[in-house]
Amino acid sequence: MATEKIPTFCRVCESSCGLIAERDGDTVLRLRPDKSHPVTNGYACLKGLYALDIHHDEDRLNYPLTRINARGDAAGRFERRTWNEAAGDIAERLRAVLRQYGSSAVGVFIGNPVAFNSLLSPAIGSFCARTGCSRVFSSGTQDCTNKFAAGEAVYGTYTLHPIPDIEHTRYLLIIGENPKISHMSFLSIADPMAKLKAAQRNGAAIRFVNPRTIESADDVGAVVPIKPDTDLYFLAAILHEIRRRGGFREDVIRAHGRNAEGLVRFIDRYPPERVAAVVGVSRDAICEVARDFSQAEKAAVHVSTGVNMGRQGTLAYWLVQMLSFVTGNLDREGGNLYSLGFYQAAKSGRPKTDDPFFASPFGPLRTVAGNLPGNLLADMIEQEQEPIRALFVISGNPLLSMGGEERMRKAFARLDLLVTLDIYRNATGELADFLLPCADMLERSDINTCGLGMQHEPFVQLTEAVVSPRCERKEQWWILARLEQALGLPSVLDTEGYDPFGRIDKMLSHVGLSTAALKSLSGHTALLPKPTPGRFYSDWLQTPDKKVDCCPLLFAEAIADAERIFQELAQEPEDLLKLITLRDGFMHNSWYQNVETLKKEGRRDNPVHMNSRDARRRNLEAGARVRLFNAWGAVETTIAIDERLRDGVVAMAHGWGNGQTPSMTVAHRYPGVNVNRLLPSGPGSYERMSNQAHMTGIPVAIEKLSP
Ligand SMILES: Nc1nc2c(c(=O)[nH]1)N[C@H]1C(S)=C(S)[C@@H](COP(=O)(O)OP(=O)(O)OC[C@H]3O[C@@H](n4cnc5c(=O)[nH]c(N)nc54)[C@H](O)[C@@H]3O)O[C@H]1N2
Ligand SMILES: Nc1nc2c(c(=O)[nH]1)N[C@H]1C(S)=C(S)[C@@H](COP(=O)(O)OP(=O)(O)OC[C@H]3O[C@@H](n4cnc5c(=O)[nH]c(N)nc54)[C@H](O)[C@@H]3O)O[C@H]1N2
Ligand code: SF4
Ligand SMILES: [Mo]
């Protein structure tokens, strides 16, 4: 049979790069960037292209497996089952849990790849509604719920996140993000570095705020080297200085804002001269950013996980919105704009109540976009009253992706039922009772919903499944519907003529499109209008009075706490080491670990990065074996000298630690260590307002081990 070329798109990160899959029958021969894609234009990174290796990986989970030894045993032993057997057995175990403990005993953990699977979220919603499961956790509380909480409070909806208009801006502030490596988040943009370079050529100044002189800054802009977990004060000082310079647009604030006096009261406390020592940036450097931002004809700002994962991500994201708003850059060309795309998502994220908190054994608690704090997952399994007894992990690997691996291991061992839906028998799956094999991105049809409301150049693309799922792999929406069926609940599998794309068709109808219409277009892709200013305050802002809330009441406690944390930071010993996050281009969180070709020399473990001054001070050298430890845990690794880091900061990549994941043979051969053993978990380890886990700027100590 002749090779066919199928246009599809990558579903690993938000860029959604167009790909061409070359197919012969049911075999994918090659994946390459789609040069004719109208938006992503032939760009793709290694991860997108190596998705083919994952598709073909011999270690993939191909059949439903059920555990045959005790869960406490170190190595899991599993046997193959048919889908009917697995679904029946899971249903029986789940029914027993429901009978004995009620629906509060059922939990779901939603991992990051769910965001890139347009048919899955509604299926999860249905599964939770029908089983009564209300204890939902997700990787969102590891990377972005601070943005949801702040968006909801300031703009009245958690789905409104104005993106920087990179093309037209004159000044771009990027805080806690490394576009060259991550390709950005909450901004769907292919080949971000090319776009940043073009912006710079057009005269835009680009400043990164980061404790590390990141790779992105090798190509564009410059880094303001901040101390970790202090961004809130840096932002407050910038706003303070802009106001002192008369840079607040009082007309805009009057027309569109409320509670501006609350904002002013907050930033009044943090003049650059007070903040400088704590944030580790000189007064002059802070003032320079303030001056350049406010004097720029148009200025834009974007923040990402480096800020989200600090202790005060919600307040920091609030000040980011304020920076844009009070300088008149919100909803202005070259400033920050809402990117509509194919559906008015901003209108569907309004809060349900004014006071979202409810009482719990862990103190007042809330959900954010439906999510409980991931950092309470182990606690909620171990709590005496109403514990979680059954957990479904859907495309996630919480054992490695969150703080507290040991606590989680112990907690998971107490469950009556642990089911994972994954493409691998990953570290979490190793502890499961049932492993359900899932279709990968080449095996399922989809549209690119993940970037909705945040696309640099909006487009919508439909892809067919390039090939049908190998062996017994199934699409996850089908798996959940099959479980509903086995539980005797209503299920879409019993609905005659059920169309999984029905909901998407409804959404697409807002722009006069449908999946059928997309099929008739070249590459099954429709270009949509670029973001433009003009409708933010009238249409997208969702507060009841149509005003931007410049100091939401909900923040009162966090604002009071900010001063306490400031004082604490000011008193920290000079030689305290802080651990920050680090991504590399060959990994995607904990997956891509099993791709042999990506495990070249130098990428076979995850050493701790430290600059040579800090190393020398501690009598350490490149390659030295060290133990890194704190109150939460310890890991043993080696030193990598990294002059990009500022003094007092160490960095380590996450997603490693597969020493107990034997069925991922490559990952197991190059296990690395799980840096998240050093992260806090449990009460107090997440931001109260947003449930976001505290994951960067973590105090650690280091000691040399004998070789
Ligand atoms: N220290 C530290 N920890 C971090 C971070 C950090 O920066 N530092 N980053 C955090 C961030 S941003 C995130 S989002 C979380 C991620 O947290 P998780 O989502 O828990 O972790 P992942 O490693 O992304 O796990 C994804 C799982 O989905 C599987 N998978 C991939 N594709 C598919 C698919 O198509 N179908 C199915 N069923 N499964 C699939 C993979 O095999 C993998 O097991 O980790 C966080 N952890
Ligand atoms: N190659 C690769 N790409 C990815 C992923 C991956 O694992 N690998 N993961 C994807 C996912 S799930 C996400 S959410 C996105 C994340 O995308 P990004 O947010 O861009 O993630 P990082 O590259 O980790 O960049 C975070 C930056 O924050 C800095 N930082 C750490 N602590 C602080 C701090 O306290 N303050 C400030 N100002 N900066 C700090 C770090 O030095 C780092 O450069 O990336 C996505 N893309
Ligand atoms: S940048 Fe993201 S979407 Fe594009 S190929 Fe790489 S992983 Fe895939
Ligand atoms: Mo993430």
Coordinates of N, CA and C and ligand atoms in Angstrom, one line a residue, residues 12-14 45 47 112 116 142-143 174-185 209-212 214-215 224 226-231 303-310 579-590 645 651 654 696-697, ligand 2:
V12 N 1.1 17.3 23.0 CA 1.9 17.2 24.2 C 2.0 18.5 25.0
C13 N 2.1 19.6 24.3 CA 2.0 20.9 25.0 C 1.1 21.9 24.3
E14 N 1.0 23.1 24.9 CA -0.1 24.0 24.4 C 0.1 24.5 23.0
C45 N 8.9 20.5 18.0 CA 10.1 20.2 18.8 C 10.4 18.7 18.9
K47 N 10.1 16.7 21.3 CA 9.0 15.9 21.9 C 7.9 15.5 21.0
N112 N -2.0 16.0 33.6 CA -1.8 17.0 32.7 C -2.3 16.7 31.2
F116 N -5.2 17.9 26.9 CA -4.9 17.8 25.4 C -5.7 16.7 24.8
Q142 N -0.8 21.8 40.6 CA 0.7 21.9 40.6 C 1.2 23.0 39.6
D143 N 0.3 23.5 38.8 CA 0.8 24.5 37.8 C 0.0 25.7 37.5
I174 N 8.5 38.9 31.1 CA 8.1 37.5 31.2 C 8.7 37.0 32.5
I175 N 7.8 36.6 33.4 CA 8.2 36.3 34.8 C 8.0 34.8 35.1
G176 N 9.1 34.1 35.5 CA 9.0 32.7 35.9 C 8.6 31.8 34.7
E177 N 9.2 32.0 33.5 CA 8.9 31.2 32.4 C 10.1 31.1 31.5
N178 N 10.3 30.0 30.8 CA 11.5 29.8 30.0 C 11.0 29.3 28.6
P179 N 10.6 30.2 27.8 CA 9.9 29.8 26.5 C 10.7 28.9 25.6
K180 N 12.0 29.1 25.6 CA 12.8 28.2 24.7 C 12.7 26.8 25.1
I181 N 12.6 26.5 26.3 CA 12.5 25.1 26.8 C 11.0 24.6 26.9
S182 N 10.2 25.4 27.4 CA 8.8 24.9 27.7 C 7.8 25.2 26.6
H183 N 8.1 26.2 25.8 CA 7.2 26.6 24.7 C 6.0 27.3 25.3
M184 N 6.1 27.7 26.5 CA 5.2 28.6 27.2 C 3.9 27.9 27.7
S185 N 3.2 28.5 28.6 CA 2.0 28.0 29.2 C 1.0 29.2 29.4
V209 N 12.2 37.7 34.3 CA 12.5 37.8 35.7 C 12.6 36.4 36.2
N210 N 13.8 36.0 36.7 CA 14.0 34.6 36.9 C 15.3 34.4 37.7
P211 N 15.3 33.5 38.6 CA 16.5 33.3 39.4 C 17.7 32.6 38.6
R212 N 17.3 32.3 37.3 CA 18.3 31.6 36.5 C 18.4 32.4 35.2
I214 N 18.2 32.2 32.1 CA 17.6 31.1 31.3 C 18.1 31.0 29.8
E215 N 18.0 29.9 29.2 CA 18.4 29.7 27.8 C 17.7 30.7 26.9
V224 N 16.4 39.7 34.7 CA 16.5 40.3 36.0 C 16.5 39.2 37.0
I226 N 16.0 37.4 40.0 CA 15.3 37.6 41.3 C 15.6 36.4 42.2
K227 N 15.4 36.6 43.5 CA 15.4 35.5 44.5 C 14.1 34.7 44.3
P228 N 14.2 33.4 44.5 CA 12.9 32.6 44.3 C 11.8 33.0 45.3
D229 N 10.6 32.8 44.9 CA 9.5 32.9 45.8 C 9.3 34.4 46.4
T230 N 9.8 35.3 45.6 CA 9.6 36.7 46.1 C 9.0 37.6 45.0
D231 N 8.4 37.0 44.0 CA 7.9 37.8 42.9 C 6.8 38.8 43.3
V303 N 3.2 35.7 33.0 CA 3.9 34.9 34.1 C 3.6 33.5 33.9
S304 N 4.5 32.7 34.5 CA 4.2 31.2 34.4 C 4.6 30.5 35.6
T305 N 4.9 29.2 35.5 CA 5.0 28.3 36.7 C 6.0 28.8 37.7
G306 N 7.1 29.5 37.3 CA 8.0 29.9 38.3 C 7.3 30.8 39.4
V307 N 6.3 31.5 39.0 CA 5.5 32.4 39.9 C 4.4 31.6 40.5
N308 N 3.7 30.8 39.6 CA 2.6 30.0 40.1 C 2.9 29.1 41.3
M309 N 4.1 28.5 41.2 CA 4.5 27.5 42.2 C 5.1 28.1 43.5
G310 N 5.2 29.4 43.5 CA 5.7 30.1 44.8 C 4.5 30.0 45.8
L579 N 15.7 25.7 46.6 CA 15.5 24.8 45.4 C 14.4 25.4 44.5
I580 N 14.8 25.5 43.2 CA 13.7 25.9 42.2 C 13.5 24.8 41.2
T581 N 12.5 25.0 40.3 CA 12.1 24.1 39.3 C 13.0 24.2 38.1
L582 N 13.1 23.2 37.3 CA 14.0 23.2 36.1 C 13.4 22.2 35.1
R583 N 13.1 22.7 33.9 CA 12.7 21.8 32.8 C 13.8 21.6 31.8
D584 N 13.8 20.5 31.1 CA 14.7 20.3 30.0 C 13.9 19.9 28.7
G585 N 14.6 20.1 27.6 CA 13.9 19.9 26.3 C 13.6 18.5 25.9
F586 N 14.1 17.5 26.7 CA 14.0 16.1 26.3 C 13.0 15.3 27.2
M587 N 12.3 16.1 28.1 CA 11.4 15.4 29.0 C 10.1 16.2 29.0
H588 N 9.1 15.5 29.3 CA 7.8 16.3 29.5 C 7.3 15.8 30.8
N589 N 7.4 16.6 31.9 CA 7.1 16.1 33.2 C 7.6 14.7 33.4
S590 N 6.8 13.7 33.7 CA 7.4 12.4 34.0 C 7.4 11.5 32.7
L645 N 22.6 30.0 37.4 CA 21.9 30.2 38.6 C 22.5 31.4 39.4
A651 N 18.8 24.1 41.5 CA 17.7 23.7 40.6 C 17.8 22.2 40.2
H654 N 12.3 17.7 37.5 CA 11.3 16.8 38.1 C 11.0 15.7 37.1
T696 N 8.3 25.8 44.5 CA 9.6 26.4 44.1 C 10.0 27.4 45.3
G697 N 11.4 27.6 45.4 CA 11.9 28.3 46.5 C 11.8 27.6 47.8
Ligands
LIG2 N1 10.4 20.5 27.5 C1 9.4 20.6 28.3 N2 8.4 21.5 28.0 C2 7.3 21.6 28.8 C3 7.1 20.8 29.9 C4 8.2 19.9 30.2 O1 8.2 19.2 31.2 N3 9.3 19.8 29.4 N4 6.0 20.9 30.7 C5 4.9 21.6 30.2 C6 4.0 22.0 31.3 S1 3.0 20.9 32.0 C7 4.0 23.3 31.7 S2 2.9 23.8 32.9 C8 4.8 24.4 31.0 C9 5.5 25.3 32.0 O2 6.2 26.2 31.3 P1 7.2 27.2 32.1 O3 6.4 27.9 33.2 O4 7.9 28.1 31.1 O5 8.2 26.2 32.8 P2 9.7 26.2 33.1 O6 10.5 26.0 31.8 O7 9.9 25.3 34.2 O8 10.0 27.7 33.5 C10 9.8 28.1 34.8 C11 10.8 29.1 35.1 O9 10.6 29.7 36.4 C12 11.9 29.9 37.0 N5 11.6 30.0 38.4 C13 11.6 29.1 39.4 N6 11.3 29.6 40.5 C14 11.0 30.9 40.3 C15 10.6 32.0 41.2 O10 10.4 31.8 42.4 N7 10.4 33.2 40.6 C16 10.6 33.4 39.3 N8 10.4 34.6 38.7 N9 11.0 32.4 38.4 C17 11.2 31.2 39.0 C18 12.7 28.8 36.6 O11 14.1 29.1 36.6 C19 12.2 28.5 35.1 O12 13.0 29.1 34.2 O13 5.8 23.7 30.2 C20 5.3 22.8 29.3 N10 6.3 22.4 28.4

